[in-house]
Each structure stands twice: as C-alpha cells, then as structure tokens.
Amino acid sequence: MAHTLADYLRPDKDAPVSMERIDEVLRSIMITDVEQEGGMTIDETGRYSLGLVRGHAPRRSKAMFIGRAARERWRLENIAALEAEIAAVGQEIDRLRGAHQAVEAAIQALADWLASFPSDRDVRTAFDEAQEARRQAESKEREWKRQEEKAALLAREWKQIKQQLHDESAELDLAFTLDGCEQAQLAMKSYVRHVHELEVLYRETRHTEAMIAQQRERLAALETEIDEAKGERNRLRDETERLALRIAEMERTLAQMGADDIRAEIARIQERLAFLRREIPRLVNERARTEQRLMRLVEEREKGAQREAFARELAAMWEKSFAREAALGLVDLDRSRSLLEQAKEAKQRYEAVLKETRSSLLARLNTVFFQESSNLTEYRASFEPLEEQTKPEWTAAAPDDEMAMKAADWREKQERHVIYLDYKGERATPFAVLAEVERDIVLQHEYMKEQDRELYEDVILKSVGRILRSRIQRAERWVNDMNKLMGGLDTSSGLVLSIQWKPKTAETEAELDTKELVRLLRIDSRLLKEEDLQRVTNHFRSKIARARELLEERGQGSTLHQIIKEVLDYRKWFSFTLYYEKTNEPKRELTNHRFYQFSGGEKAMAMYIPLFAAAYSRYQEAGDDAPYIISLDEAFAGVDENNIRNLFGLVEQLGFNYIMNSQALWGDYDTVPALSICELVRPRNASFVTVIHYRWNGRVKQLMVNDKEWETIET
C-alpha cells in the first residue's frame, strides 16, 4: 500500500480550513519513488514532481513543517535563538569592556608608579639611609630580644599569679564568665524572692500559731464555761431537788402560811431553768465549731511547716546556684560582700536585662555569636551548654502546686550556655580574653609610643630631616631666583610679578605651625631640647593619625608608607601666593577680581610667567643632562610684541627646550639666540601641506634649501 503525506503530517487544530479538507489534500499527495503522470509525488529523500515541474527540497539540518502555525513556531524559535545570541554577545562585550578597563587601570598604575620612581640621587640617599637604618634595626632587634626575654619573664610571673588566684578562688564554685555571673544574678534574684516569700510564710505561720493559741485559750474558756454550766446545772439540779423538798415543805407550810412569796420564788426558779435549757445547747455547738477550727489550724500549721522546709531547701539551692554563677566571673561584683548583697547589686545593675525573656536573650546571643564567628576564627569560638547541677530528689515532693512551680523555675534557670575562646592554649570566656587583649594592647601601645619616639628621632630628625631641610632651602632659593627673573622683565605696562612661599598654620593644637616646624628641623637634632623634640614627635604623630582617619572615612585603603609619604611632602606645608606691582602702585596680591581687571596682554603675562616658573621648578629635580621640554599651542596669543620678546627671553633664560605654534608668531627676537622655524603652507584647499624650513641665528632669519644651503631672508 502506497504512503501519502497524511501518514507523516497532521493538520493543525486552529487552522482556518477544516481538518477534513486538509487531510484530503495530504492524502492526495503520494510518497513514492515512482513518478505519476498528472499527479504530485514526494519521496523520502526530498525530491518532488508535479507534472512537468521537478525539484528537490532544500537540505536542512532540522526538519520544518508547513503551515501557518509551524512557520510561527519556527519564527519564534529563531527570535529566541537570536535573542540568546545577542545576550551572549552582550555578555562577551561586557567582559571585554571590563578586561579593557582593567588593562587601562594597570597601565595607569604602571605609569603612576614610573612617575613616582625616585631619582638616582634620591635612591643613593635612601640607600645610605637604609644602610644606617638596617644597622639601627639590628641594634633595635637585639634590644627587642632583650625586651622579649623580659616579657617572657613577666608572662611566667603573671601565670604564677594567675594560678595562685585560681587556687584561692577554687572553693568559691563560681566560674569567671559572663553567663556564670548572669545566671548567678538570676539565681540571686530568685533567691531574694524566695527569701521574701519565706519571710511572708514565716509571718503567716507565726500569725497562725497566735490564732491557734487564741482559739485554745478561747476553747479553754469555753470548756471552763461548760464546766461551770455543768456545775451550775448540777447545782440547779441539786437546788431543784432541794427546792422540790422545799416546795413540798412549803406546800406543807402553805397550808399554814401565805403562798404569794412562795409562788414568786417558784416563778424565778422556773425562768432560770428555762434560760439554762436554752444556753446549754448553744454552748455545746460552739464547742464543736471551736474543735473543728482547731483541727483546721493544726492541719494548716503542718502544711505551713512543710512549705517552710521546702522553701528553705529551695533557698539553699538558689544560694548554691548563685554562688556557682558568680564564680563564672561573667559580671563584676564586690566579692567582699555577702551573697545576698551581691545578688541585690546584680539585680540593681542588670535590671533592664532581667525584663527580657530567656528565649529572646538566647536568640539574641545566638544571632550575635554567628555574626561574629568569622571575626573570632583564630580564637576557635564555641557555644557550649554549661554542665547542669544534679537534680535533688526532694524537688519532686513539693507540698503544693505553687512550690512545684517554684522548683520547676529553679530547674529551668540551671540551663546555661557559655561562649568559650581559645587564648594562649587555654579555654577562657570572652570577658577574660578581652581583659587579656586589652592589657596586651596597653603594653603594646606603651611600647609603640617609645618605638615611635625613637623612629621620629632617628628618621625624621636625622636622615629624613636632612633631606627635608635641603629641599626646603632649595625651594626658598628657587623662590628668590624666580622673583629675580620676574623682577628683571621689562614689560610694556610696567607689570612686575613676584611669588611668595607662605608657611601654613597648624590645623590642630597637637600640630606645629610650618614656620616653627621648619625652624626646629633646621636645628641640629643633637642640640634640640627634650621639649622641642617631643613637640616635633607629637606633630608628626598627629599628622599621621589624622591622615589615616581621613582615608578611613573616605573608604580608601592606604599603607603606612603612603601615609608617611603624604605627611612628609614638604610642598603641602606651604602655599604659593602671587603678587603683582605696577609703576607708581604698591605691591598687591593677585586675586581673581584684580586679574579680570587686567588687559589681555597683562592676563597672558600673569598666566605665562608663573607657569614657566612652576615648570622650571619641576625640571630642577631632573638630571643634569635632562631636556627641559615645554610646548605651547597658539603661543602668547593676545600679548604685544615687546612682552612677547621678554617672554621669549625668560624662556631662554630658564633653559627650556620648546615647541610652539602660532598663526602670526615667528619667534625671531634678539632675546632668542637660535631657533628652528617651520612654516606650514597649504595651497587653496589642496590635499597636501608643504613645510618650509627657516633658521634664526639671533640676528637674521634664513631659508633652508636642500637641507644644506641657506639664503638670508631678512635682517
């Protein structure tokens, strides 16, 4: 059976044409290697025929289906692939841009390093100083070893004292840790509370005993009254019998005497008997109630005695717990006082901490511990639970729920977590380590102060001091030379410029004014007084500390060598001030306001002259055979001829090797002894530029022909 295209393709469900119609079309296309006349055939290799039309489908690495939905999927896949390629290319561009920036930064760093490389003379001076410093360092190293041996001796003595202290405090059963003291403080708080409750319970017991005594007295009184009532009853019974006899006697007598008095007496006796019949049952009931109340009071007394005994045991455990916590040394308490007074002191001092719940404090401690673990790696910090006390058996026999809750509260407070650090081969609490580190810092600080003083004396006042003195003296000579040069210029407007090198004032109380500092540096260090030496030392120490603080505030990291280099840059100790003077006018400081009042030529002179002076100053630090190269674009624009002549004379006087360009300037002035001149000529919009060479010998300008022959152009 022949296959059709319907065996390979399925119509799309959302096609606008019905699926049945598409299926009929697909079934009409045969898939066979035999061509059929009048019909359309396709084989599995991609060849097709339709009447006279024959061909082959384009070869693709991936199959493509026909239809609108298939084309849409293919288009979306291509878009996604292209977007992925664009993203990859963008990432590659970013990577290359970052690499380019890194290379540029490295090139700039190398250029800065090359620019900052010292001259041979400075290197020789530094080498000599380094040799001297090395010899001094060896001497200091020997001194350091002696100090180290002394420190080792002190360390052994300190360990002996520490061991003695540990032996003497071993019986206190109190770890010298923060958790221990906090737990002791919590235990003492509970101890004080239980003591207070014990006092209340004791007062209640005493009150109950007093009430029992009162009830017993009342019971005795009631028993006395009952006995009296019984005696009265017996007496009344006897009296009744006696009265009955008397009645009988009186009845006998009544017959003989009057009966009114006898009847009255009988009525009184009957009334008394009726009262006794009513009172005796009431007294009997009162006695029963008193006996029941007495039994209740006895039970309460026994229960109170049990609570008192339990409370005393619990208070003793709280006292032991507080003593154990105080022994950890986590809080600073007055150990000379009693445990109760220490507990009151801890409660008063840490009342704010006690308001927080145990869970919140533990959560905060965990958070801080994990945050600071990276900073405590060298100490191998560990967060360990403290060994709990053995649970006493009597805590399970609480007399009531209240005491059971208090015992449970005590058991809960025994759970402790302590942070331990490894320091000098021993396990210690952070407080102990902090105290040791602070003591080491103080010792190192005192040692560094002495080392700093020796450094400032040996380096700044001796080796570096000599270089600073020579540089400052050279700068002062340069200022005088520049003022002589600028004062000798004959400008058309009579403008004379001068510079002044002003020493800066101190920025803080610990620093010296530059003038005073230079004065002290110029004195032989062997002749300096101790007070002056200390002032110079404090000055540079303050400068270095302030420079380090400024760099830290700006987030810029810098080495101590860079900071010292910055502080010892003597050029920053002074400020240059430019002055001007005109004919028949006093000397004034050249401010921006006065500069803008100058003419164009005067402005140019005021800019060029200090510029040449500054360039000359920098070239003075170069070697003897180094060229003094400067270049000017549109040189001396806006300056009149006479001033241009003077400026050329200044350039020659300073020994510059210069390259200048200008539209109108030739440079053929009598102040210039020799000059090579190149005229650039471009004929009307030509595609080339012609260079015409001239030579000025100080008197005439000559045209150079064929690099050998010269023709005089003008005189």
XYZ file of C-alpha atoms in Angstrom:
715
model
C 0.000 0.000 0.000
C 1.427 3.420 -1.027
C 2.044 6.042 1.606
C 0.680 9.550 1.415
C 1.715 12.789 3.070
C -1.112 12.257 5.583
C 0.924 9.421 7.103
C 3.592 11.959 8.108
C 1.723 15.210 8.714
C -1.275 16.155 10.836
C -3.418 19.241 10.291
C -3.224 21.943 12.988
C -6.312 22.218 15.165
C -6.597 26.008 14.939
C -6.251 26.108 11.130
C -8.858 28.262 9.343
C -9.528 25.376 6.885
C -11.308 22.304 8.191
C -9.154 19.391 9.297
C -11.041 17.050 6.922
C -10.233 19.233 3.933
C -6.557 19.427 4.871
C -6.450 15.658 5.416
C -7.941 15.064 1.932
C -5.252 17.277 0.382
C -2.482 15.489 2.290
C -3.830 12.084 1.175
C -3.794 13.218 -2.429
C 0.000 13.646 -2.322
C 1.716 10.280 -2.744
C 5.103 9.438 -1.212
C 6.822 7.148 -3.711
C 9.957 6.912 -5.776
C 7.886 6.340 -8.980
C 6.658 9.429 -10.777
C 2.937 9.510 -11.529
C 1.766 11.361 -14.545
C -0.661 14.142 -13.782
C -0.274 13.862 -10.036
C 2.062 15.167 -7.338
C 4.583 12.855 -5.718
C 7.219 13.240 -2.998
C 9.870 10.735 -1.968
C 11.620 10.372 1.356
C 14.852 11.961 0.066
C 13.107 15.301 -0.579
C 12.582 15.042 -4.372
C 9.174 16.052 -5.680
C 7.329 16.198 -9.050
C 4.180 17.977 -10.165
C 3.523 17.431 -13.825
C 6.490 18.889 -15.674
C 7.876 20.511 -12.521
C 10.546 18.536 -10.747
C 12.887 19.508 -7.961
C 14.426 18.814 -4.604
C 13.615 20.409 -1.264
C 16.458 22.439 0.311
C 18.579 20.417 2.673
C 18.240 21.471 6.310
C 19.776 20.166 9.495
C 16.388 20.384 11.183
C 13.001 19.424 9.798
C 10.497 22.210 9.121
C 6.754 21.702 8.890
C 4.458 23.557 6.545
C 1.561 25.619 7.725
C 0.933 28.955 9.392
C 1.332 27.652 12.973
C 4.570 25.819 12.067
C 6.002 28.960 10.479
C 5.005 30.968 13.551
C 6.727 28.460 15.849
C 9.806 28.471 13.612
C 9.836 32.302 13.674
C 9.535 32.407 17.481
C 12.311 29.810 17.839
C 14.571 31.878 15.581
C 13.749 35.024 17.575
C 14.564 33.250 20.860
C 17.810 31.879 19.407
C 18.826 35.319 18.112
C 17.967 36.943 21.454
C 20.111 34.340 23.228
C 22.963 35.084 20.805
C 22.502 38.837 21.418
C 22.605 38.283 25.190
C 25.735 36.139 24.851
C 27.392 38.773 22.639
C 26.385 41.472 25.176
C 27.950 39.470 27.994
C 31.099 38.993 25.930
C 31.186 42.756 25.236
C 30.786 43.498 28.964
C 33.548 41.010 29.761
C 35.868 42.532 27.158
C 34.983 46.042 28.353
C 35.813 45.041 31.936
C 39.068 43.469 30.776
C 39.855 46.619 28.785
C 39.204 48.805 31.826
C 41.365 46.519 33.968
C 44.198 46.772 31.416
C 43.836 50.557 31.274
C 43.878 50.715 35.083
C 47.005 48.555 35.143
C 48.649 50.784 32.512
C 47.738 53.880 34.515
C 49.036 52.281 37.724
C 52.319 51.433 35.966
C 52.530 54.982 34.633
C 51.897 56.416 38.108
C 54.468 54.046 39.554
C 57.008 55.057 36.895
C 56.286 58.750 37.505
C 56.770 58.306 41.242
C 60.045 56.394 40.830
C 62.778 58.329 42.630
C 65.893 59.739 41.007
C 69.337 58.146 41.304
C 70.403 60.782 43.769
C 67.380 60.126 45.976
C 67.907 56.385 45.654
C 71.551 56.763 46.707
C 70.487 58.916 49.644
C 67.756 56.435 50.548
C 70.221 53.539 50.201
C 72.648 55.201 52.593
C 69.811 55.871 54.972
C 68.588 52.285 54.589
C 72.063 51.005 55.461
C 72.085 53.203 58.524
C 68.513 52.163 59.345
C 69.470 48.487 58.904
C 72.317 48.877 61.376
C 69.985 50.635 63.750
C 67.343 47.939 63.148
C 69.850 45.253 64.112
C 70.553 47.181 67.280
C 66.815 47.529 67.873
C 66.338 43.822 67.210
C 68.873 42.980 69.900
C 67.075 45.385 72.207
C 63.770 43.770 71.194
C 65.088 40.338 72.076
C 66.093 41.607 75.499
C 62.624 43.092 75.904
C 61.091 39.828 74.693
C 63.024 37.884 77.333
C 61.855 40.381 79.899
C 58.270 39.994 78.633
C 58.601 36.194 78.856
C 59.769 36.539 82.467
C 56.805 38.807 83.199
C 54.487 36.317 81.472
C 55.762 33.484 83.685
C 55.256 35.635 86.768
C 51.778 36.530 85.509
C 50.917 32.842 85.023
C 52.094 32.091 88.559
C 49.923 34.903 89.926
C 47.014 33.713 87.790
C 47.442 30.129 89.075
C 47.607 31.416 92.661
C 44.434 33.412 92.072
C 42.753 30.371 90.555
C 43.771 28.190 93.541
C 42.490 30.739 96.043
C 39.158 31.156 94.207
C 38.583 27.457 93.505
C 36.455 26.979 96.639
C 34.029 29.711 95.553
C 32.396 27.364 92.999
C 31.821 30.338 90.717
C 33.037 30.386 87.107
C 34.501 33.737 85.990
C 32.331 34.036 82.865
C 29.553 36.321 81.699
C 26.980 33.535 81.621
C 28.028 32.402 85.064
C 27.519 35.829 86.589
C 24.280 36.364 84.685
C 22.988 33.015 85.886
C 24.158 33.849 89.399
C 22.391 37.181 89.169
C 19.194 35.454 88.028
C 19.629 32.876 90.767
C 20.135 35.571 93.387
C 17.061 37.379 92.150
C 15.053 34.197 92.618
C 16.822 33.630 95.945
C 15.830 37.097 97.194
C 12.269 36.470 96.026
C 12.138 33.127 97.818
C 13.643 34.643 100.978
C 10.958 37.295 100.869
C 8.304 34.618 100.378
C 9.855 32.664 103.242
C 9.615 35.739 105.458
C 5.956 36.177 104.496
C 5.311 32.489 105.125
C 7.086 32.735 108.471
C 4.932 35.701 109.487
C 1.810 33.809 108.375
C 2.923 30.806 110.423
C 3.521 32.955 113.488
C 0.133 34.581 112.949
C -1.497 31.138 112.604
C 0.221 29.948 115.777
C -1.022 33.063 117.586
C -4.545 32.407 116.306
C -4.275 28.765 117.438
C -3.159 29.945 120.870
C -6.072 32.382 120.998
C -8.507 29.667 119.916
C -7.052 27.321 122.504
C -7.467 29.980 125.162
C -11.000 30.571 123.969
C -11.615 26.809 123.899
C -10.274 26.563 127.442
C -12.540 29.435 128.420
C -15.481 27.696 126.724
C -14.589 24.437 128.445
C -14.452 26.357 131.714
C -17.791 27.914 130.919
C -19.178 24.456 130.015
C -17.806 23.044 133.248
C -19.278 25.982 135.090
C -22.548 25.434 133.233
C -22.448 21.733 134.154
C -21.675 22.674 137.716
C -24.437 25.230 137.558
C -26.724 22.536 136.111
C -25.778 20.132 138.851
C -26.136 22.895 141.333
C -29.504 23.756 139.846
C -30.463 20.090 139.840
C -29.498 19.894 143.458
C -31.212 23.142 144.053
C -34.241 21.836 142.133
C -34.280 18.786 144.305
C -33.731 20.951 147.304
C -36.428 23.293 146.090
C -38.684 20.372 145.423
C -38.143 19.394 149.001
C -38.680 22.963 149.998
C -41.787 23.097 147.812
C -43.022 20.034 149.459
C -42.085 21.561 152.758
C -43.583 24.863 151.704
C -46.677 23.191 150.437
C -46.956 21.790 153.779
C -46.224 25.179 155.208
C -48.608 26.857 152.761
C -51.315 25.248 154.385
C -50.148 27.022 157.439
C -48.758 30.292 155.864
C -49.449 32.615 152.921
C -48.494 31.374 149.379
C -47.635 34.659 147.412
C -43.962 34.784 148.291
C -43.547 31.166 147.579
C -45.158 31.454 144.140
C -42.839 34.372 143.204
C -39.755 32.348 144.105
C -41.058 29.435 142.097
C -41.532 31.656 139.035
C -37.917 32.971 139.312
C -36.509 29.497 139.548
C -38.534 28.300 136.564
C -37.297 31.256 134.497
C -33.684 30.429 135.395
C -34.180 26.806 134.401
C -35.651 27.833 131.052
C -32.591 30.081 130.365
C -30.186 27.261 131.177
C -32.075 24.871 128.888
C -31.615 27.354 126.010
C -27.918 28.243 126.744
C -26.522 24.730 127.222
C -27.198 23.541 123.568
C -25.684 26.774 122.158
C -22.525 26.314 124.197
C -22.271 22.681 123.102
C -22.492 23.721 119.399
C -19.907 26.483 119.935
C -17.543 23.933 121.437
C -17.916 21.635 118.395
C -17.196 24.508 115.993
C -14.158 25.529 118.024
C -12.809 21.967 117.962
C -13.235 21.793 114.139
C -11.477 25.133 113.661
C -8.677 23.952 115.927
C -8.236 20.851 113.750
C -8.079 23.044 110.600
C -5.466 25.279 112.181
C -3.393 22.257 113.160
C -3.528 20.984 109.540
C -2.565 24.409 108.198
C 0.281 24.557 110.658
C 1.615 21.187 109.481
C 1.250 22.242 105.827
C 2.990 25.545 106.562
C 5.826 23.673 108.236
C 6.215 21.504 105.087
C 6.192 24.614 102.842
C 8.722 26.254 105.130
C 11.040 23.232 105.000
C 10.694 23.007 101.185
C 11.278 26.747 100.829
C 14.410 26.532 102.972
C 15.768 23.705 100.789
C 14.905 25.649 97.627
C 16.502 28.817 99.015
C 19.667 26.858 99.795
C 19.744 25.542 96.197
C 19.232 29.064 94.852
C 22.104 30.237 97.034
C 24.358 27.466 95.695
C 23.288 28.261 92.117
C 24.043 31.957 92.576
C 27.422 31.156 94.112
C 28.209 28.894 91.155
C 27.122 31.574 88.674
C 29.079 34.293 90.462
C 32.160 32.068 90.310
C 31.971 32.150 86.486
C 33.092 35.789 86.670
C 30.771 36.976 83.886
C 29.794 40.084 85.860
C 31.864 42.302 88.094
C 30.608 42.038 91.684
C 32.057 43.021 95.039
C 33.239 39.620 96.294
C 33.904 41.001 99.772
C 30.165 41.342 100.365
C 27.731 38.557 101.243
C 25.950 36.548 98.559
C 22.669 38.303 99.360
C 24.254 41.734 98.948
C 25.952 40.601 95.719
C 22.590 39.378 94.428
C 20.969 42.725 95.257
C 23.834 44.515 93.495
C 23.461 42.317 90.383
C 19.676 42.808 90.372
C 20.045 46.594 90.573
C 22.773 46.743 87.917
C 21.158 44.389 85.381
C 17.503 45.201 85.998
C 16.980 46.147 82.316
C 18.302 42.748 81.160
C 16.080 40.902 83.624
C 12.978 42.358 81.977
C 13.680 40.385 78.788
C 12.580 36.801 78.396
C 15.049 33.933 78.441
C 14.147 32.903 74.879
C 14.700 36.409 73.463
C 18.068 36.699 75.210
C 19.138 33.275 73.923
C 18.020 34.202 70.382
C 19.986 37.459 70.526
C 23.040 35.637 71.841
C 22.832 33.050 69.037
C 22.483 35.791 66.418
C 25.453 37.762 67.697
C 27.554 34.597 68.073
C 27.038 33.509 64.458
C 27.551 37.074 63.185
C 30.895 37.396 64.957
C 32.113 33.814 64.413
C 34.059 34.834 61.307
C 35.874 37.538 63.292
C 36.757 35.047 66.055
C 38.145 32.294 63.832
C 41.619 32.478 65.342
C 40.107 32.042 68.821
C 38.039 28.958 67.807
C 34.901 30.272 69.466
C 32.429 27.648 70.714
C 28.907 27.947 72.124
C 28.607 25.243 74.784
C 25.970 24.376 77.405
C 27.190 24.533 80.978
C 27.079 21.291 82.949
C 23.863 21.216 84.969
C 23.636 20.507 88.681
C 22.271 17.162 89.811
C 18.520 17.371 90.341
C 17.786 16.842 94.087
C 15.201 14.173 94.891
C 13.284 16.445 97.271
C 12.251 18.743 94.382
C 9.804 16.046 93.241
C 7.999 16.124 96.623
C 6.650 19.672 96.514
C 3.885 20.233 99.136
C 1.659 22.117 96.662
C 1.469 23.391 93.076
C 2.963 26.768 93.946
C 6.091 25.200 95.387
C 6.257 22.782 92.439
C 6.225 25.758 90.030
C 8.995 27.445 92.010
C 11.070 24.264 91.925
C 10.478 23.988 88.162
C 11.556 27.630 87.789
C 14.780 26.833 89.645
C 15.448 23.790 87.440
C 14.860 25.887 84.300
C 17.302 28.557 85.488
C 20.062 25.944 85.782
C 20.313 25.671 81.975
C 23.310 27.767 80.847
C 25.098 28.362 77.555
C 28.604 29.804 77.712
C 30.887 31.089 74.921
C 34.473 29.861 75.204
C 37.529 31.105 73.282
C 40.988 29.584 72.869
C 43.576 32.067 74.103
C 47.203 31.199 74.703
C 46.378 27.491 74.832
C 43.606 27.802 77.405
C 39.814 27.862 77.255
C 38.508 31.188 78.552
C 35.396 33.344 78.416
C 35.211 36.385 76.097
C 35.458 38.676 79.120
C 38.687 37.083 80.270
C 40.093 37.153 76.719
C 39.023 40.787 76.321
C 40.747 41.750 79.547
C 43.929 39.964 78.444
C 43.835 41.537 74.967
C 43.247 44.999 76.421
C 46.203 44.532 78.743
C 48.331 43.402 75.784
C 47.155 46.418 73.774
C 48.109 48.778 76.588
C 51.548 47.182 76.828
C 51.986 47.273 73.047
C 50.744 50.862 72.934
C 53.294 51.945 75.522
C 55.981 50.026 73.680
C 54.914 51.531 70.332
C 54.985 55.036 71.819
C 58.619 54.543 72.721
C 59.315 52.964 69.337
C 57.529 55.863 67.571
C 59.617 58.359 69.512
C 62.820 56.590 68.534
C 61.593 56.375 64.921
C 60.838 60.104 64.764
C 64.188 60.929 66.367
C 66.248 58.616 64.165
C 64.439 59.012 60.839
C 62.616 62.342 60.730
C 65.054 64.488 62.692
C 68.194 62.839 61.296
C 68.025 61.112 57.905
C 64.712 62.405 56.526
C 65.197 65.693 58.357
C 68.369 66.368 56.396
C 66.554 65.787 53.096
C 63.635 67.996 54.161
C 65.971 70.782 55.201
C 67.825 70.645 51.892
C 64.579 70.551 49.880
C 63.071 73.490 51.789
C 66.261 75.530 51.420
C 66.358 74.718 47.716
C 62.716 75.786 47.348
C 63.450 79.052 49.136
C 66.405 79.677 46.826
C 64.175 78.878 43.866
C 61.587 81.438 45.055
C 64.318 84.074 45.286
C 65.655 83.141 41.838
C 62.182 83.264 40.290
C 61.482 86.648 41.856
C 64.771 87.936 40.433
C 63.874 86.587 36.989
C 60.345 88.011 37.025
C 61.537 91.291 38.526
C 64.080 91.730 35.729
C 61.442 91.538 32.956
C 60.739 94.860 31.238
C 57.044 94.740 30.311
C 55.365 97.459 28.305
C 52.795 98.129 31.040
C 55.344 98.098 33.838
C 53.783 94.891 35.297
C 56.128 93.102 37.703
C 55.123 89.721 39.149
C 56.504 88.007 42.226
C 55.707 84.905 44.257
C 55.789 84.306 47.968
C 56.098 80.917 49.655
C 53.960 81.211 52.795
C 54.183 78.605 55.556
C 50.784 77.243 56.631
C 49.457 77.436 60.177
C 48.738 74.416 62.370
C 45.371 72.707 61.868
C 45.114 71.227 65.388
C 46.544 72.015 68.805
C 48.841 68.992 68.665
C 50.465 70.228 65.435
C 53.055 72.951 64.887
C 52.952 75.893 62.543
C 55.077 75.248 59.458
C 57.317 78.162 60.347
C 58.032 76.732 63.798
C 58.435 73.190 62.411
C 60.978 74.328 59.811
C 62.865 76.257 62.488
C 63.140 73.128 64.645
C 64.111 70.930 61.685
C 66.952 73.299 60.822
C 68.460 72.847 64.289
C 70.904 70.006 64.775
C 68.935 67.155 66.386
C 71.696 66.751 68.974
C 71.084 70.321 70.143
C 67.292 70.039 70.407
C 65.751 70.254 73.850
C 63.598 67.381 75.052
C 60.539 69.636 74.940
C 61.158 70.618 71.301
C 61.838 67.005 70.357
C 58.519 65.973 71.928
C 56.697 68.759 70.044
C 58.070 67.565 66.696
C 57.192 63.962 67.555
C 53.630 64.906 68.563
C 53.270 66.959 65.371
C 54.062 64.086 63.012
C 52.144 61.559 65.120
C 49.038 63.801 64.943
C 49.506 64.306 61.197
C 49.771 60.562 60.546
C 46.775 59.739 62.771
C 44.597 62.402 61.117
C 45.609 61.333 57.603
C 44.710 57.731 58.445
C 41.307 58.793 59.837
C 40.506 60.821 56.705
C 41.385 57.896 54.437
C 39.219 55.529 56.507
C 36.270 57.966 56.377
C 36.570 58.154 52.582
C 36.770 54.357 52.358
C 40.252 54.495 50.784
C 42.738 51.887 51.896
C 46.339 53.073 52.217
C 49.549 51.699 53.655
C 51.538 53.328 56.428
C 54.320 54.029 53.905
C 51.920 56.001 51.702
C 50.549 57.934 54.677
C 54.045 58.872 55.902
C 54.993 59.862 52.362
C 51.935 62.114 52.228
C 52.702 63.692 55.624
C 56.385 64.314 54.802
C 55.581 66.044 51.493
C 57.026 69.435 52.444
C 55.341 71.109 49.457
C 51.998 70.797 51.243
C 53.388 72.653 54.251
C 53.477 75.888 52.241
C 51.179 77.808 49.924
C 52.203 79.942 46.944
C 50.780 83.458 46.701
C 51.192 85.504 43.526
C 51.734 89.277 43.807
C 51.838 91.998 41.151
C 53.192 95.529 41.081
C 52.711 98.295 38.541
C 54.529 101.542 38.068
C 53.638 104.062 40.793
C 51.422 101.438 42.520
C 52.097 99.366 45.655
C 52.539 95.593 45.572
C 49.214 93.726 45.809
C 48.091 90.116 45.945
C 46.854 88.909 42.563
C 43.259 87.812 43.245
C 40.656 86.727 40.700
C 38.930 90.096 40.937
C 42.124 92.021 40.163
C 43.162 89.537 37.475
C 39.970 90.196 35.496
C 40.759 93.936 35.584
C 43.982 93.353 33.598
C 44.239 93.886 29.870
C 44.526 90.864 27.578
C 48.314 91.126 27.445
C 48.613 91.541 31.200
C 46.412 88.479 31.769
C 48.642 86.450 29.452
C 51.774 87.651 31.254
C 50.224 86.827 34.634
C 49.499 83.292 33.427
C 52.674 82.511 31.459
C 55.251 83.767 33.951
C 54.064 81.628 36.956
C 53.552 78.697 34.567
C 57.159 78.873 33.369
C 58.335 79.225 36.969
C 56.405 76.108 38.056
C 57.699 74.046 35.102
C 61.244 75.164 35.822
C 60.795 74.112 39.462
C 59.778 70.610 38.444
C 62.667 70.286 35.970
C 65.123 71.275 38.679
C 64.613 67.809 40.180
C 65.663 66.122 36.902
C 69.157 65.013 35.982
C 71.829 67.410 34.754
C 71.538 66.132 31.171
C 67.712 66.056 31.070
C 65.973 68.316 28.490
C 63.578 70.986 29.798
C 60.817 70.446 27.227
C 57.675 72.620 27.036
C 55.115 73.072 24.243
C 52.607 75.882 23.694
C 49.594 75.903 21.386
C 48.750 79.372 19.979
C 51.667 80.709 21.991
C 51.427 84.176 23.557
C 48.103 84.980 21.889
C 46.923 88.482 22.791
C 50.361 89.648 24.042
C 52.050 92.674 22.463
C 55.409 92.403 20.685
C 57.508 93.867 23.491
C 56.086 91.483 26.076
C 56.458 88.537 23.674
C 60.141 89.455 23.313
C 60.501 89.479 27.101
C 58.670 86.151 27.460
C 60.980 84.539 24.890
C 63.900 85.952 26.825
C 62.507 84.365 30.037
C 62.075 81.013 28.269
C 65.687 81.140 27.059
C 66.933 82.305 30.444
C 65.246 79.321 32.121
C 66.868 76.963 29.611
C 63.668 75.445 28.172
C 63.631 73.315 25.023
C 60.354 74.419 23.499
C 57.936 73.736 20.660
C 55.349 76.442 19.884
C 52.806 77.073 17.159
C 51.020 80.264 16.167
C 49.294 81.918 13.213
C 51.424 85.080 13.392
C 54.360 84.309 15.715
C 57.848 83.763 14.217
C 59.996 83.969 17.334
C 62.760 85.961 15.622
C 63.622 88.196 18.577
C 67.016 89.357 19.729
C 66.391 87.558 23.041
C 66.407 84.216 21.168
C 69.950 83.079 20.233
C 68.869 80.275 17.846
C 65.578 78.898 16.591
C 64.341 76.359 14.035
C 61.181 77.621 12.316
C 58.789 75.527 10.206
C 56.102 77.254 8.129
C 53.177 75.035 7.107
C 51.683 76.090 3.762
C 48.569 74.599 2.239
C 47.624 75.978 -1.201
C 43.972 76.609 -1.787
C 42.159 73.528 -0.487
C 44.991 71.298 -1.615
C 45.231 67.722 -0.406
C 48.757 68.258 0.938
C 50.685 70.566 3.236
C 54.095 71.986 2.365
C 56.695 72.552 5.078
C 59.120 75.457 4.603
C 62.119 75.452 6.954
C 63.807 78.565 8.346
C 66.594 79.158 10.783
C 67.043 82.105 13.155
C 70.591 82.651 14.435
C 69.857 85.550 16.757
C 70.441 88.195 14.071
C 68.877 87.085 10.770
C 66.266 84.574 9.587
C 67.471 82.266 6.790
C 65.626 79.953 4.404
C 66.944 76.400 4.380
C 67.281 74.959 0.854
C 68.020 71.258 0.220
C 68.895 70.861 3.916
C 72.326 72.427 3.253
C 72.160 75.795 1.592
C 70.882 78.830 3.419
C 69.567 82.035 1.963
C 69.247 85.183 4.010
C 65.617 86.292 4.045
C 65.713 89.367 6.232
C 67.937 91.099 8.672
